Amino acid sequence: MRRHDTRWLIVILANLLLGWLTGLANHYLAPLSLHLYITGLLVVFAGLRVDPKQGFIATLLTGLLLDATMPVPFGTHLVLLGLIHATLLYGRRRFPREGSIFGIVVAQFANLFLFITLSFLLVSQNPRPSEAWLRIFVDLLVSQIVILLITPWFLALQSRVFEKMKIHPETGRPIAHPAS
Amino acid sequence: MLPKRFDQVSPFVTLGVIMLTWLLLPLVLKTFTRATFFEIQAPLTVADSYAHDLQDFWSNRLHSKDELLQAGRDLAGLVAKYDFSVQQNQQLEADILRLENLLNLPPLPAFRLEAARVAQRDFSGWWQRFTIRKGQNFGLTVGAPVVFSGGVVGRITEVHRYTAVVDLVTSPTFRLAASISGDNRPISYQGGLNDSFKAPRGNVEFVPLEINATRNTPRRLVTSGLGGIFPAGLSIGEITNLELSPDGLFKAGDVQLDERIGTLTEVTVLVPLNPEEL
């Protein structure tokens, strides 16, 4: 019997969980006029540790999920996350993919790229764009700090889920447990 | 077998093909996909809000009977006060109707009031939005005004099956024809000055030259009623400074908005009885 490959689904569910937690944090940060945007983190595991095809599917669907809840043209995150994912795949063989530190570096740069791109796309609708940049800078700073703190947890969470499901994220083959 | 160089760039080729397909995809399919992906996440968006309601319910159950009796007495006083206001309101509405008939004026837009819980706040430097826990199931419509006791909250921009998204008065995407209280000349209002750790501000333009406002002598900004979306006279905020605009023909300045917008848990949607008017 053909076994269904659920690796993309595991990554998407983890991304949904992180998206939900970020939404909760933003809900309670609203009175302080602060906003977390940590989308750059959502592409790291899929881009570095999952099989290229499965990871690409997960990244593109994550992009669509984000686009559905944000007031940006539908497809913006699909393209931006797809671009980051393609770049990661391009240099994947040369990267130390398993390390948390490298994951943090990738998440930081990916988030920086997304944040700045979105800001340039959206800041023009502000009545005084020059004043808006200060707010955007504070949000960016807070978001990058949060990414620094939670990337090891989020990568470990996804690795652990794959371990529990006994699936190797890259090959998709069952993981043999020495004890069993 | 593909050459090694192509193997390396194949992710970009794949992305290019996907982008091209995406661009050529009919709009109706994109709209359907967006709605589907939103509805998939909707339960997550409202889950926290329902959990909070449950928490409130159980914490309220812990109040003693004495506390409930005291709250009931306070409430009875409020009900008596509001009963009187309702009577006054009915009298004023009858007067308006009589004047409309006497002067052959077109009727004012009529609304049904729909209270809704705020499920999620999303306040960024790019946009400022609420998700509320009512949608098509309560007949909400896109463009419907949203208000609270302090005045304007925003307008509905997306209506989904069980939720709706409100673009707030603090958002840079929110524009409105306003006027200064006691002066019926229209001026332009736009939200979007939201510094971190500070109360939200908006921006006014095309203010007549003879109008002045300072932090010590602010002017109240209200909806003008023009455009037919918001009824006239709803409070937006206070103009705290006005300066000559670059063209020298008008003034422009800042509007201090109500700080409570960032902590609202319940709002009222003015659902138009005749949606074609919007």
PDB file of C-alpha atoms in Angstrom, chain A residues 16-17 19-20 22-24 26-28 30-35 37 56 60-62 64-79 81-87 89-90 93-94 114-116 118-120 122-123 125-128 131-132 134-136 138-139, chain B residues 4 7-9 11-12 14-15 18-19 22 29-31 33-38 40-41 43-45 47-48 52 118-129 158 160 172-173 175 190-204 241 252-254 262-264:
ATOM      1  CA  LEU A  16       0.237  27.529  11.994  1.00  0.00           C
ATOM      2  CA  LEU A  17       1.003  27.029  15.676  1.00  0.00           C
ATOM      3  CA  GLY A  19       1.377  32.004  13.603  1.00  0.00           C
ATOM      4  CA  TRP A  20      -1.326  31.552  16.242  1.00  0.00           C
ATOM      5  CA  THR A  22       2.355  35.380  17.285  1.00  0.00           C
ATOM      6  CA  GLY A  23      -1.237  36.536  16.767  1.00  0.00           C
ATOM      7  CA  LEU A  24      -1.892  36.130  20.489  1.00  0.00           C
ATOM      8  CA  ASN A  26       0.250  40.861  18.950  1.00  0.00           C
ATOM      9  CA  HIS A  27      -3.246  40.980  20.452  1.00  0.00           C
ATOM     10  CA  TYR A  28      -1.798  41.742  23.887  1.00  0.00           C
ATOM     11  CA  ALA A  30      -1.525  46.224  20.703  1.00  0.00           C
ATOM     12  CA  PRO A  31      -2.053  48.729  23.574  1.00  0.00           C
ATOM     13  CA  LEU A  32       1.723  49.331  23.606  1.00  0.00           C
ATOM     14  CA  SER A  33       1.720  49.997  19.848  1.00  0.00           C
ATOM     15  CA  LEU A  34       4.164  47.139  19.243  1.00  0.00           C
ATOM     16  CA  HIS A  35       3.912  44.431  16.624  1.00  0.00           C
ATOM     17  CA  TYR A  37       6.468  39.981  12.571  1.00  0.00           C
ATOM     18  CA  PHE A  56       8.782  23.964  -1.129  1.00  0.00           C
ATOM     19  CA  LEU A  60       4.274  28.054  -0.602  1.00  0.00           C
ATOM     20  CA  LEU A  61       1.187  26.964   1.323  1.00  0.00           C
ATOM     21  CA  THR A  62       2.441  28.831   4.405  1.00  0.00           C
ATOM     22  CA  LEU A  64      -0.819  31.573   1.065  1.00  0.00           C
ATOM     23  CA  LEU A  65      -2.016  31.086   4.647  1.00  0.00           C
ATOM     24  CA  LEU A  66      -0.264  34.295   5.662  1.00  0.00           C
ATOM     25  CA  ASP A  67      -1.565  36.220   2.662  1.00  0.00           C
ATOM     26  CA  ALA A  68      -5.124  35.211   3.508  1.00  0.00           C
ATOM     27  CA  THR A  69      -4.952  36.934   6.908  1.00  0.00           C
ATOM     28  CA  MET A  70      -2.950  40.030   6.008  1.00  0.00           C
ATOM     29  CA  PRO A  71      -4.061  43.086   4.022  1.00  0.00           C
ATOM     30  CA  VAL A  72      -1.432  42.609   1.316  1.00  0.00           C
ATOM     31  CA  PRO A  73      -2.013  41.580  -2.312  1.00  0.00           C
ATOM     32  CA  PHE A  74      -2.794  37.871  -2.294  1.00  0.00           C
ATOM     33  CA  GLY A  75       0.390  36.089  -3.354  1.00  0.00           C
ATOM     34  CA  THR A  76       2.891  38.512  -1.776  1.00  0.00           C
ATOM     35  CA  HIS A  77       4.149  36.039   0.831  1.00  0.00           C
ATOM     36  CA  LEU A  78       3.882  33.192  -1.672  1.00  0.00           C
ATOM     37  CA  VAL A  79       6.469  34.951  -3.834  1.00  0.00           C
ATOM     38  CA  LEU A  81       8.825  33.092   0.977  1.00  0.00           C
ATOM     39  CA  GLY A  82       9.291  31.133  -2.273  1.00  0.00           C
ATOM     40  CA  LEU A  83      12.248  33.365  -3.138  1.00  0.00           C
ATOM     41  CA  ILE A  84      13.887  32.821   0.256  1.00  0.00           C
ATOM     42  CA  HIS A  85      13.258  29.093   0.004  1.00  0.00           C
ATOM     43  CA  ALA A  86      14.783  28.936  -3.488  1.00  0.00           C
ATOM     44  CA  THR A  87      17.851  30.843  -2.247  1.00  0.00           C
ATOM     45  CA  LEU A  89      17.979  25.439  -1.693  1.00  0.00           C
ATOM     46  CA  TYR A  90      20.578  27.009  -3.982  1.00  0.00           C
ATOM     47  CA  ARG A  93      24.707  21.685   0.210  1.00  0.00           C
ATOM     48  CA  ARG A  94      27.307  24.153   1.406  1.00  0.00           C
ATOM     49  CA  LEU A 114      10.649  40.264   4.405  1.00  0.00           C
ATOM     50  CA  PHE A 115      10.218  43.147   6.839  1.00  0.00           C
ATOM     51  CA  ILE A 116      12.057  45.667   4.682  1.00  0.00           C
ATOM     52  CA  LEU A 118       6.888  44.782   3.067  1.00  0.00           C
ATOM     53  CA  SER A 119       7.751  48.163   4.573  1.00  0.00           C
ATOM     54  CA  PHE A 120       8.769  49.570   1.184  1.00  0.00           C
ATOM     55  CA  LEU A 122       3.258  49.530   2.349  1.00  0.00           C
ATOM     56  CA  VAL A 123       4.845  52.634   3.849  1.00  0.00           C
ATOM     57  CA  GLN A 125       0.115  54.717   2.179  1.00  0.00           C
ATOM     58  CA  ASN A 126       1.100  56.419   5.454  1.00  0.00           C
ATOM     59  CA  PRO A 127       0.274  60.157   5.629  1.00  0.00           C
ATOM     60  CA  ARG A 128       3.863  60.876   6.803  1.00  0.00           C
ATOM     61  CA  GLU A 131       7.516  59.261  10.788  1.00  0.00           C
ATOM     62  CA  ALA A 132       6.306  55.735  10.046  1.00  0.00           C
ATOM     63  CA  LEU A 134      10.623  55.027  13.329  1.00  0.00           C
ATOM     64  CA  ARG A 135       7.719  52.777  14.339  1.00  0.00           C
ATOM     65  CA  ILE A 136       8.743  50.212  11.716  1.00  0.00           C
ATOM     66  CA  VAL A 138      11.118  49.562  16.655  1.00  0.00           C
ATOM     67  CA  ASP A 139       8.846  46.717  15.456  1.00  0.00           C
TER      68      ASP A 139
ATOM     69  CA  LYS B   4      24.872  20.224 -12.454  1.00  0.00           C
ATOM     70  CA  ASP B   7      20.302  21.391 -10.915  1.00  0.00           C
ATOM     71  CA  GLN B   8      21.492  24.301  -8.767  1.00  0.00           C
ATOM     72  CA  VAL B   9      19.193  26.884 -10.330  1.00  0.00           C
ATOM     73  CA  PRO B  11      14.572  26.007  -7.401  1.00  0.00           C
ATOM     74  CA  PHE B  12      14.489  29.428  -9.064  1.00  0.00           C
ATOM     75  CA  THR B  14      10.396  26.179 -10.294  1.00  0.00           C
ATOM     76  CA  LEU B  15       9.578  29.413  -8.462  1.00  0.00           C
ATOM     77  CA  ILE B  18       4.852  28.981 -10.031  1.00  0.00           C
ATOM     78  CA  MET B  19       4.867  32.794 -10.203  1.00  0.00           C
ATOM     79  CA  TRP B  22      -0.038  32.473 -10.212  1.00  0.00           C
ATOM     80  CA  LEU B  29      -9.846  31.284  -8.189  1.00  0.00           C
ATOM     81  CA  LYS B  30      -7.552  33.566  -6.187  1.00  0.00           C
ATOM     82  CA  THR B  31     -10.509  35.021  -4.296  1.00  0.00           C
ATOM     83  CA  THR B  33      -8.376  30.380  -2.380  1.00  0.00           C
ATOM     84  CA  ARG B  34      -7.995  33.401  -0.127  1.00  0.00           C
ATOM     85  CA  ALA B  35     -11.415  32.883   1.445  1.00  0.00           C
ATOM     86  CA  THR B  36     -10.667  29.180   1.970  1.00  0.00           C
ATOM     87  CA  PHE B  37      -7.273  29.818   3.566  1.00  0.00           C
ATOM     88  CA  PHE B  38      -8.808  32.478   5.817  1.00  0.00           C
ATOM     89  CA  ILE B  40      -9.111  27.416   7.742  1.00  0.00           C
ATOM     90  CA  GLN B  41      -7.423  29.743  10.242  1.00  0.00           C
ATOM     91  CA  PRO B  43     -11.104  28.950  14.459  1.00  0.00           C
ATOM     92  CA  LEU B  44      -7.551  29.671  15.655  1.00  0.00           C
ATOM     93  CA  THR B  45      -8.188  33.417  15.492  1.00  0.00           C
ATOM     94  CA  ALA B  47     -10.233  30.450  19.994  1.00  0.00           C
ATOM     95  CA  ASP B  48      -8.451  32.742  22.445  1.00  0.00           C
ATOM     96  CA  HIS B  52     -11.260  34.393  27.586  1.00  0.00           C
ATOM     97  CA  VAL B 118     -13.131  41.691  19.415  1.00  0.00           C
ATOM     98  CA  ALA B 119     -11.364  38.394  18.708  1.00  0.00           C
ATOM     99  CA  GLN B 120      -7.944  39.639  17.693  1.00  0.00           C
ATOM    100  CA  ARG B 121      -6.095  42.934  17.456  1.00  0.00           C
ATOM    101  CA  ASP B 122      -3.433  43.412  14.810  1.00  0.00           C
ATOM    102  CA  PHE B 123      -1.723  46.799  15.216  1.00  0.00           C
ATOM    103  CA  SER B 124       1.390  47.164  13.072  1.00  0.00           C
ATOM    104  CA  GLY B 125       3.126  50.144  11.538  1.00  0.00           C
ATOM    105  CA  TRP B 126       1.674  49.049   8.187  1.00  0.00           C
ATOM    106  CA  TRP B 127      -1.944  48.459   9.150  1.00  0.00           C
ATOM    107  CA  GLN B 128      -4.241  48.540  12.213  1.00  0.00           C
ATOM    108  CA  ARG B 129      -7.048  45.986  12.269  1.00  0.00           C
ATOM    109  CA  GLU B 158     -13.717  41.973   4.959  1.00  0.00           C
ATOM    110  CA  HIS B 160     -16.249  36.130   6.348  1.00  0.00           C
ATOM    111  CA  PRO B 172      -3.006  54.529   7.429  1.00  0.00           C
ATOM    112  CA  THR B 173      -5.493  52.910   5.056  1.00  0.00           C
ATOM    113  CA  ARG B 175      -9.606  57.947   5.174  1.00  0.00           C
ATOM    114  CA  GLN B 190      -6.398  59.949   7.609  1.00  0.00           C
ATOM    115  CA  GLY B 191      -5.067  57.616  10.331  1.00  0.00           C
ATOM    116  CA  GLY B 192      -1.591  56.201  10.560  1.00  0.00           C
ATOM    117  CA  LEU B 193       0.658  58.072  13.007  1.00  0.00           C
ATOM    118  CA  ASN B 194       1.237  55.264  15.483  1.00  0.00           C
ATOM    119  CA  ASP B 195       4.479  55.697  17.387  1.00  0.00           C
ATOM    120  CA  SER B 196       5.532  52.876  19.712  1.00  0.00           C
ATOM    121  CA  PHE B 197       4.481  53.235  23.377  1.00  0.00           C
ATOM    122  CA  LYS B 198       2.365  56.312  22.557  1.00  0.00           C
ATOM    123  CA  ALA B 199      -1.318  56.983  21.984  1.00  0.00           C
ATOM    124  CA  PRO B 200      -2.359  56.755  18.312  1.00  0.00           C
ATOM    125  CA  ARG B 201      -2.649  59.895  16.209  1.00  0.00           C
ATOM    126  CA  GLY B 202      -4.229  60.763  12.902  1.00  0.00           C
ATOM    127  CA  ASN B 203      -3.715  63.460  10.343  1.00  0.00           C
ATOM    128  CA  VAL B 204      -6.059  66.188   9.046  1.00  0.00           C
ATOM    129  CA  ASN B 241      -2.040  71.278  16.416  1.00  0.00           C
ATOM    130  CA  ALA B 252      -2.890  70.495   8.247  1.00  0.00           C
ATOM    131  CA  GLY B 253      -2.205  68.910  11.620  1.00  0.00           C
ATOM    132  CA  ASP B 254      -2.396  66.058  14.104  1.00  0.00           C
ATOM    133  CA  GLY B 262      -6.115  49.678  21.634  1.00  0.00           C
ATOM    134  CA  THR B 263      -7.853  47.833  24.467  1.00  0.00           C
ATOM    135  CA  LEU B 264     -11.425  47.476  23.201  1.00  0.00           C
TER     136      LEU B 264
END
